[in-house]
XYZ file of N, CA and C in Angstrom:
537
model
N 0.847 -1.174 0.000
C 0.000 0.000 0.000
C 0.890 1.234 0.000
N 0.483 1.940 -1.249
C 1.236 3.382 -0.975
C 1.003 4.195 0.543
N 1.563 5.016 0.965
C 1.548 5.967 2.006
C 1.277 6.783 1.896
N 0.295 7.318 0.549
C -0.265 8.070 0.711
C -1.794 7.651 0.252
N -2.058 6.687 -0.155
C -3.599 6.413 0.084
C -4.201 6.903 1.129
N -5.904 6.843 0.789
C -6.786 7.365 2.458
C -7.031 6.340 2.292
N -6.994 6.837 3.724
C -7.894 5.411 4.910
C -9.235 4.818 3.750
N -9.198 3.658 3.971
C -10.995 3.364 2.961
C -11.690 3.707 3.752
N -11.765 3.907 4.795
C -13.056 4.368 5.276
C -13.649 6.120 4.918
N -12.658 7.023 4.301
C -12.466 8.334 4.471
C -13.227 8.261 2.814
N -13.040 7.228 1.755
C -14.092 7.035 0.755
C -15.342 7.460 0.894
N -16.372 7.546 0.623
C -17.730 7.513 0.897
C -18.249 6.852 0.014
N -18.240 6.038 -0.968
C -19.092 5.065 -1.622
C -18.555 3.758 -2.127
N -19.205 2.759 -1.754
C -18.550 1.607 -1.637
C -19.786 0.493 -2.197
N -18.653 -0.351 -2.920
C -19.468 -1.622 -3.371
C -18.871 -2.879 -2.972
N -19.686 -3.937 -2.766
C -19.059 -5.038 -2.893
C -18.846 -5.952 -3.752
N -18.252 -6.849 -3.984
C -17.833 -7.970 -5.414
C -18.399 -8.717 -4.335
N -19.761 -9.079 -5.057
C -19.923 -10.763 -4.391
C -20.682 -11.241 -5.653
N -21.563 -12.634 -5.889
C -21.213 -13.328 -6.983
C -20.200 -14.798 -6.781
N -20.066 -15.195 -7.821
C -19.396 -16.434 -8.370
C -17.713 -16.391 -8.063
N -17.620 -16.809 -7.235
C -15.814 -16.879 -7.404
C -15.615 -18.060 -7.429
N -14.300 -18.378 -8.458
C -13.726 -19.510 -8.406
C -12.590 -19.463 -8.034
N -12.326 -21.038 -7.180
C -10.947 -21.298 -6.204
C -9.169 -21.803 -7.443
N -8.374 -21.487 -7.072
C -7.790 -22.531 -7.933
C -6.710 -22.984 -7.158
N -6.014 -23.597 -6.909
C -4.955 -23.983 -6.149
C -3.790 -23.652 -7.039
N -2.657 -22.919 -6.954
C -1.640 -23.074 -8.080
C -0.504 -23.595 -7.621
N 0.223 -23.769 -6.528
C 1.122 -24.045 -6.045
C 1.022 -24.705 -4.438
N 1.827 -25.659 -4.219
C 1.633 -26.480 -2.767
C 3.027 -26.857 -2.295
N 3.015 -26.168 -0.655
C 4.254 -25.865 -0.414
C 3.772 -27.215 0.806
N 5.264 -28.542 0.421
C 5.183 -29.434 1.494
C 6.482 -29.869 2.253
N 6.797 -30.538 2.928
C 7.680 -30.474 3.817
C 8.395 -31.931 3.205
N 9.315 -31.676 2.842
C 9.917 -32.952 1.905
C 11.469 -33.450 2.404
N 12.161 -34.401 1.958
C 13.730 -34.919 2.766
C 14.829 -34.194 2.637
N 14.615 -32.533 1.878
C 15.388 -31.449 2.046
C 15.225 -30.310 2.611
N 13.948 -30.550 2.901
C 12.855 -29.096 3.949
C 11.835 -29.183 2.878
N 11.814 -27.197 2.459
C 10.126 -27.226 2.312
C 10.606 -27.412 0.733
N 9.544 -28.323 0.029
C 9.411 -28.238 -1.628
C 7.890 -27.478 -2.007
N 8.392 -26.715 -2.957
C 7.392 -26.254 -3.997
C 6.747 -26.783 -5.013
N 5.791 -27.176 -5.043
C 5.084 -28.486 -6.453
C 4.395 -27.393 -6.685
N 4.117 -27.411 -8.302
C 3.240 -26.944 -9.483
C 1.823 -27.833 -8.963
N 0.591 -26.870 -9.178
C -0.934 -27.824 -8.614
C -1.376 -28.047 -9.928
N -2.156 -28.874 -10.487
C -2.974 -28.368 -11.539
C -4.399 -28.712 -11.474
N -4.550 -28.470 -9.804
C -6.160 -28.563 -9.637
C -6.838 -27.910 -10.206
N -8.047 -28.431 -10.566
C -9.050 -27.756 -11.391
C -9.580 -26.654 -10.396
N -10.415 -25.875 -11.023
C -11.157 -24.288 -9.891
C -12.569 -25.293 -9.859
N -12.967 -24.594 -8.333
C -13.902 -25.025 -7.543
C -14.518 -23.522 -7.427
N -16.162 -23.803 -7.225
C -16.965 -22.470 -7.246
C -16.317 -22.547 -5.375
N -16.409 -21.096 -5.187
C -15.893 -21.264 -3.465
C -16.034 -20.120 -3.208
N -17.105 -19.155 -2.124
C -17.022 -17.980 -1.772
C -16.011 -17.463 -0.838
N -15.276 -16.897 -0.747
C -14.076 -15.889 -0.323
C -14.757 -16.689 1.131
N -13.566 -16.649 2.223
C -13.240 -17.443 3.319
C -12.208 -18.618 3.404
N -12.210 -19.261 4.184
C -11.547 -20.151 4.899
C -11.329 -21.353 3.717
N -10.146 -21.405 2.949
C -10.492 -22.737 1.568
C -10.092 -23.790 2.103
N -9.688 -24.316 3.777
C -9.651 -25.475 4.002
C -10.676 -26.758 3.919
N -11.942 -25.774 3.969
C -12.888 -27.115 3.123
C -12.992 -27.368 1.862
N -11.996 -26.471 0.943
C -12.300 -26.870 -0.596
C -10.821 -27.504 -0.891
N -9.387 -27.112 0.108
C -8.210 -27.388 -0.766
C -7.714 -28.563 0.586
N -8.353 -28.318 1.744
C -7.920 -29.577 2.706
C -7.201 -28.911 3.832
N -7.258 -29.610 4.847
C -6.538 -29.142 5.963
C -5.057 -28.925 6.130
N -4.345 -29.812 5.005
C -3.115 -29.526 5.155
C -2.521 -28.683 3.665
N -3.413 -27.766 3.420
C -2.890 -27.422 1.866
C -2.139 -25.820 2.594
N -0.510 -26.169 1.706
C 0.119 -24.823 2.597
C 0.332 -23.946 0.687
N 0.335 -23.321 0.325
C 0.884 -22.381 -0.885
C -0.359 -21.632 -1.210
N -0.264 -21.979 -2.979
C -0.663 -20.676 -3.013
C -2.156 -20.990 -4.231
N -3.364 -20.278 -4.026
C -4.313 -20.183 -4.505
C -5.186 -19.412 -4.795
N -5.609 -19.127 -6.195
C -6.320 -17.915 -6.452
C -7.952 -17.855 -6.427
N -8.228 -16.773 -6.173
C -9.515 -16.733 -5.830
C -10.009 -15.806 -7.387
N -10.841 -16.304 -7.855
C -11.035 -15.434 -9.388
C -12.399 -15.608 -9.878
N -12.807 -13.944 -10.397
C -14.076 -13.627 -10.417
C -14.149 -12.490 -11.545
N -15.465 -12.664 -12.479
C -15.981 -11.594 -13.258
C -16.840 -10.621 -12.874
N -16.435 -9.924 -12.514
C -17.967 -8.539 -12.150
C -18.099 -7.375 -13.190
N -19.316 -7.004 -12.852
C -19.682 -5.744 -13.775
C -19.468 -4.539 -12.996
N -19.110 -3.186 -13.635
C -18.941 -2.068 -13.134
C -19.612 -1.292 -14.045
N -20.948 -0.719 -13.405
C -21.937 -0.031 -14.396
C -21.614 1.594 -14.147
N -22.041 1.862 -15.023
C -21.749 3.459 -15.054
C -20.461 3.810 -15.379
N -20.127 5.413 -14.836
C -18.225 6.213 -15.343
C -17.418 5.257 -13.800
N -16.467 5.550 -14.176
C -15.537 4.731 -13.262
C -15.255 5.916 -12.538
N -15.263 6.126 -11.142
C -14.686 7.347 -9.872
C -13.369 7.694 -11.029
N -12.668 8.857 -10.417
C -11.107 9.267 -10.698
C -10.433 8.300 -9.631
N -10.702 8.149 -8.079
C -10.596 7.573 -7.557
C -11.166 6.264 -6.715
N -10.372 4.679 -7.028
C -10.593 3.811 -7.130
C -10.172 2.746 -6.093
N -10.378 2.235 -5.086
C -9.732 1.639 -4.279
C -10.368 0.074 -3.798
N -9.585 -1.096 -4.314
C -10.027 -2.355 -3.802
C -9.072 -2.565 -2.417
N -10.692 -3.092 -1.678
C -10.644 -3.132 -0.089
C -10.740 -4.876 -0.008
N -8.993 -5.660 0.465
C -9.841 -7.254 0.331
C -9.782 -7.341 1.917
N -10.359 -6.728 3.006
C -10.565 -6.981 3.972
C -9.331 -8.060 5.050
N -9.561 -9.206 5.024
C -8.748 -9.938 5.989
C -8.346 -11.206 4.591
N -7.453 -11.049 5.075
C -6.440 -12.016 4.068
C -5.150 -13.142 4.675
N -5.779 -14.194 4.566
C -4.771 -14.882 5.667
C -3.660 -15.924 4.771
N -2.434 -15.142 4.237
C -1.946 -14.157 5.301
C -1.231 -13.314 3.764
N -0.845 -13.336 2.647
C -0.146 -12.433 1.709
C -1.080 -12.850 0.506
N -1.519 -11.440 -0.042
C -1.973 -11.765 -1.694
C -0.838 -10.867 -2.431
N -1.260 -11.326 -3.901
C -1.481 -10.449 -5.196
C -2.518 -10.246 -5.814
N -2.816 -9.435 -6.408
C -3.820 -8.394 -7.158
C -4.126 -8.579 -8.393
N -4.639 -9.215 -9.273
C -4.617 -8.660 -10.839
C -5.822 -8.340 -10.900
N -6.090 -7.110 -11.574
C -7.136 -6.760 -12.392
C -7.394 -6.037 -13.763
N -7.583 -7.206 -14.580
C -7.821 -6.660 -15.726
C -6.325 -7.241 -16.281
N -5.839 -7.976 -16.227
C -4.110 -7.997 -17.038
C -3.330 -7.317 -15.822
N -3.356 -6.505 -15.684
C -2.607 -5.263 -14.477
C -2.591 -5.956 -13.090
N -1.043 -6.174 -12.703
C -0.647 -6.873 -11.538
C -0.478 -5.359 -10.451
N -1.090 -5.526 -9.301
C -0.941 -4.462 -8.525
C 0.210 -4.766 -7.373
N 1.222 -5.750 -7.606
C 1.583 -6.376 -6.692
C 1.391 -7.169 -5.256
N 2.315 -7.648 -4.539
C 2.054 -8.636 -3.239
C 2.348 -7.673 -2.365
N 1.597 -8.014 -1.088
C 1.284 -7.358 0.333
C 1.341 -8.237 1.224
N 1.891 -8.572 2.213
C 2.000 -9.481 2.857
C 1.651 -8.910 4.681
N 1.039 -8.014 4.630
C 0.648 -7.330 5.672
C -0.757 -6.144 5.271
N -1.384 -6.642 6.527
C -2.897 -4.963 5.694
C -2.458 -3.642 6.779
N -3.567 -2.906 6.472
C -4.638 -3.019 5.424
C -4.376 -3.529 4.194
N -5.570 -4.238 3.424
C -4.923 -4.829 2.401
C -5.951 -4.198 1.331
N -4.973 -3.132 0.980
C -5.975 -1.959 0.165
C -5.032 -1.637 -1.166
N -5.522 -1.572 -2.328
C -5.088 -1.839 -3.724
C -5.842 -0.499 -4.517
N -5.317 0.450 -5.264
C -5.344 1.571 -5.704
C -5.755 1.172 -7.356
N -7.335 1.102 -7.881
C -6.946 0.158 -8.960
C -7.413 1.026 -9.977
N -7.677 2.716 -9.772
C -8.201 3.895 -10.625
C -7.684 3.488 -11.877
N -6.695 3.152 -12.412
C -5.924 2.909 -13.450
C -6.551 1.822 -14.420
N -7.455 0.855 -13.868
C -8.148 -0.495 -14.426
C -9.218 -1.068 -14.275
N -9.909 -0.407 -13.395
C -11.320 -0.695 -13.340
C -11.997 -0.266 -14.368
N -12.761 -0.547 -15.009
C -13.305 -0.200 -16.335
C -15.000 -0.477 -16.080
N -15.519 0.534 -17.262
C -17.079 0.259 -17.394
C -17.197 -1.076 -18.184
N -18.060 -1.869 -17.052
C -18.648 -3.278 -17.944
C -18.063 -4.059 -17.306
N -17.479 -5.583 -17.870
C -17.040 -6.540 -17.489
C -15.808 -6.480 -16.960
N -15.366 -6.654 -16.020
C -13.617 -7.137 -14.891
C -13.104 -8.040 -14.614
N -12.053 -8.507 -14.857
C -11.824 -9.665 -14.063
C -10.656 -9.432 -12.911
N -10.997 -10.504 -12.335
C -10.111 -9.950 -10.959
C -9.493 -11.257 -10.656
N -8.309 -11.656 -9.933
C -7.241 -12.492 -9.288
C -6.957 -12.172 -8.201
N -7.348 -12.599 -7.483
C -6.356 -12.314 -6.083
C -5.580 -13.621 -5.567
N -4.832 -13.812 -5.725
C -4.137 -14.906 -5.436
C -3.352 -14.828 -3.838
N -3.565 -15.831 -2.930
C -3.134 -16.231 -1.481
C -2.442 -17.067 -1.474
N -1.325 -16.536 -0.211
C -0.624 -17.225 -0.027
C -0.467 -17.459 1.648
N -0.611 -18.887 1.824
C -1.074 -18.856 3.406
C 0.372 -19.001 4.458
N 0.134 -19.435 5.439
C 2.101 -19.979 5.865
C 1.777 -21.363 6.328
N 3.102 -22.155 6.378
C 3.594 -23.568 5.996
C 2.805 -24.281 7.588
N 1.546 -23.600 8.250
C 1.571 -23.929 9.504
C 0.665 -25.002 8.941
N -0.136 -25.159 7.907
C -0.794 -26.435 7.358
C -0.102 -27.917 7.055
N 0.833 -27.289 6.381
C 1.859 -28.147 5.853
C 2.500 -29.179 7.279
N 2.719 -28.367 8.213
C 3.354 -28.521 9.157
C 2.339 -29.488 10.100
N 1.527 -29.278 10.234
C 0.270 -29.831 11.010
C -0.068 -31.500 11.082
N -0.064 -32.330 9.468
C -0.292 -33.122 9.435
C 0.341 -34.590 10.708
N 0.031 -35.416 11.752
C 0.492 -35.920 12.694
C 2.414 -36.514 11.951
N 1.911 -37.542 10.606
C 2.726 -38.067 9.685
C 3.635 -36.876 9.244
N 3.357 -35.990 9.224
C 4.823 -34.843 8.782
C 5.534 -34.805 9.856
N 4.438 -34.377 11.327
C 5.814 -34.130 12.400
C 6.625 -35.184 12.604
N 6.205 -36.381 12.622
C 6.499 -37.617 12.204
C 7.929 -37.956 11.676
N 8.064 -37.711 10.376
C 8.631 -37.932 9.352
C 10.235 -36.458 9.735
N 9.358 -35.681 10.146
C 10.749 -34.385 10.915
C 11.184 -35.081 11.693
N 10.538 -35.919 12.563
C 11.435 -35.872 13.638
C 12.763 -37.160 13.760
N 12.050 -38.191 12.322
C 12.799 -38.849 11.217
C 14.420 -38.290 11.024
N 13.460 -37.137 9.914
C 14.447 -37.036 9.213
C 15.513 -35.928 9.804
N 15.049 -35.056 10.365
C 15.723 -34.090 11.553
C 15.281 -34.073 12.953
N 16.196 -35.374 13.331
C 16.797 -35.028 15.185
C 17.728 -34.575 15.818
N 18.072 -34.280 16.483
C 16.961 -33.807 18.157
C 15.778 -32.614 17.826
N 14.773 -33.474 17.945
C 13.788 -31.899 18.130
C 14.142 -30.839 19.142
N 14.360 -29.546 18.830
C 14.134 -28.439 20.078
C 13.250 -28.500 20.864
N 13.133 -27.666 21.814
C 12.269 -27.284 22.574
C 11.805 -25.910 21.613
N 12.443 -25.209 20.860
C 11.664 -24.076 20.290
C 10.654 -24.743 19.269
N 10.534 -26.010 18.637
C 9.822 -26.510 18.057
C 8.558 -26.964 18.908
N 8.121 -27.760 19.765
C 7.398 -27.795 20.315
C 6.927 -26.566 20.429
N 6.834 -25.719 21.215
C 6.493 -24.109 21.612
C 5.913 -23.656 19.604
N 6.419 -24.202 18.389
C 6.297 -23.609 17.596
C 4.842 -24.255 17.037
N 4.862 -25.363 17.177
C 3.722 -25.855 16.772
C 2.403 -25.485 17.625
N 2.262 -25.162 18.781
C 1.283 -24.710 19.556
C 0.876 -23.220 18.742
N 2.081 -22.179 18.459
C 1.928 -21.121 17.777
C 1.124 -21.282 16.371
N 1.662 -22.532 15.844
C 1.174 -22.761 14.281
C -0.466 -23.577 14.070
N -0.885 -23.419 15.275
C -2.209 -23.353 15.030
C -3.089 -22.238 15.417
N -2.685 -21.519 15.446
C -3.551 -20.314 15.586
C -3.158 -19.609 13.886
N -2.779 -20.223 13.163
C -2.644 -19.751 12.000
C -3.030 -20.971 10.858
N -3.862 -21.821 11.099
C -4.451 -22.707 10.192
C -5.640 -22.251 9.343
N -6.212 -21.089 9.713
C -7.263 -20.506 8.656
C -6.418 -19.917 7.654
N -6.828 -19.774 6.222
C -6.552 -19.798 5.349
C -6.957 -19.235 4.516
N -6.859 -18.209 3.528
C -7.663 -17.720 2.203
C -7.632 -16.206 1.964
N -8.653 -15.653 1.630
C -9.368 -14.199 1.512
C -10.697 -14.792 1.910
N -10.426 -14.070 2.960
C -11.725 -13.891 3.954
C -12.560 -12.730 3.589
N -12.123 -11.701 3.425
C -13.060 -10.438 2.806
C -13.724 -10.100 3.934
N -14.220 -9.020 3.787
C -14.728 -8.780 2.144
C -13.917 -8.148 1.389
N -14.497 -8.571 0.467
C -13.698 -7.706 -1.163
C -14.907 -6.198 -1.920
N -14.312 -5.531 -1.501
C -15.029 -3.979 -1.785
C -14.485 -3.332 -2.381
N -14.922 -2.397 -2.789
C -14.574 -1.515 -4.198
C -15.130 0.051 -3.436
N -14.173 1.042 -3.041
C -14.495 1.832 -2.003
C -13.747 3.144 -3.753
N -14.800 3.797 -2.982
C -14.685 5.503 -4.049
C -15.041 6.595 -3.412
């Protein structure tokens, strides 16, 4: 987020994107006999409304997945344009329209999109990226760590208690369109 955006709330007219979104999984980060590996997904997209995608991609799905949707924008487009994706657990990217607004890995998670919002049809990407506390979770992974890398710490224990308070997952939203 630039530093000089306003607050979204200092906007006064606001819409929301709700509608049809589809899920896609693109990447799955797992814990493999060199640490963490990166695999290519080529899951198909699942209809899935913005929230928590551990019931659509599984409890232990750690990387990265896009959330993607067509909306209409009727009428002139504001001069000023601002997508609001609310709670995002825990880093996106942005595309709208072709136009990458870049990754944020901290909010507000507020996207300046005057430049590409257009009258009529949009498409939008937001792609998530969650942290490895899924990955990490499964009983058979800690398992297999403690295999393949012993002595466990004591900062490990202490870490896994931490890494469940971070098992929700996705764009939670809302996703708003503030002017």
């Amino acid at each position: 987020v630039e530093d000089d955006l306003p607050a979204p709330a200092v906007l006064a007219n606001s819409r929301m994107i709700s509608g049809s979104w589809q899920l896609v999984p693109r990447t799955r980060h797992v814990i493999g006999k060199n640490g963490i590996e990166i695999h290519p997904v080529s899951g198909e997209a699942v209809t899935a409304a913005p929230g928590d995608w551990r019931k659509y991609l599984g409890e232990d799905f750690s990387g990265d997945a896009a959330y993607i949707t067509d909306f209409v924008w009727d009428g002139e487009v504001p001069q000023k344009v601002l997508l609001d994706l609310g709670t995002v657990n825990y880093c996106c990217q942005v595309v709208l329209n072709g136009r990458d607004y870049g990754k944020q890995f901290r909010g507000p998670f507020v996207f300046d999109i005057s430049d590409s919002l257009r009258s009529g049809i949009n498409h939008l990407e937001i792609t998530v990226t969650n942290t490895l506390a899924n990955a990490y979770s499964p009983r058979e992974v800690e398992l297999q760590m403690e295999t393949l890398w012993p002595p466990r710490s004591g900062y490990e224990n202490r870490q896994r208690v931490y890494e469940r308070d971070s098992l929700v997952s996705g764009l939670a939203g809302p996703v708003v369109i503030r002017y």
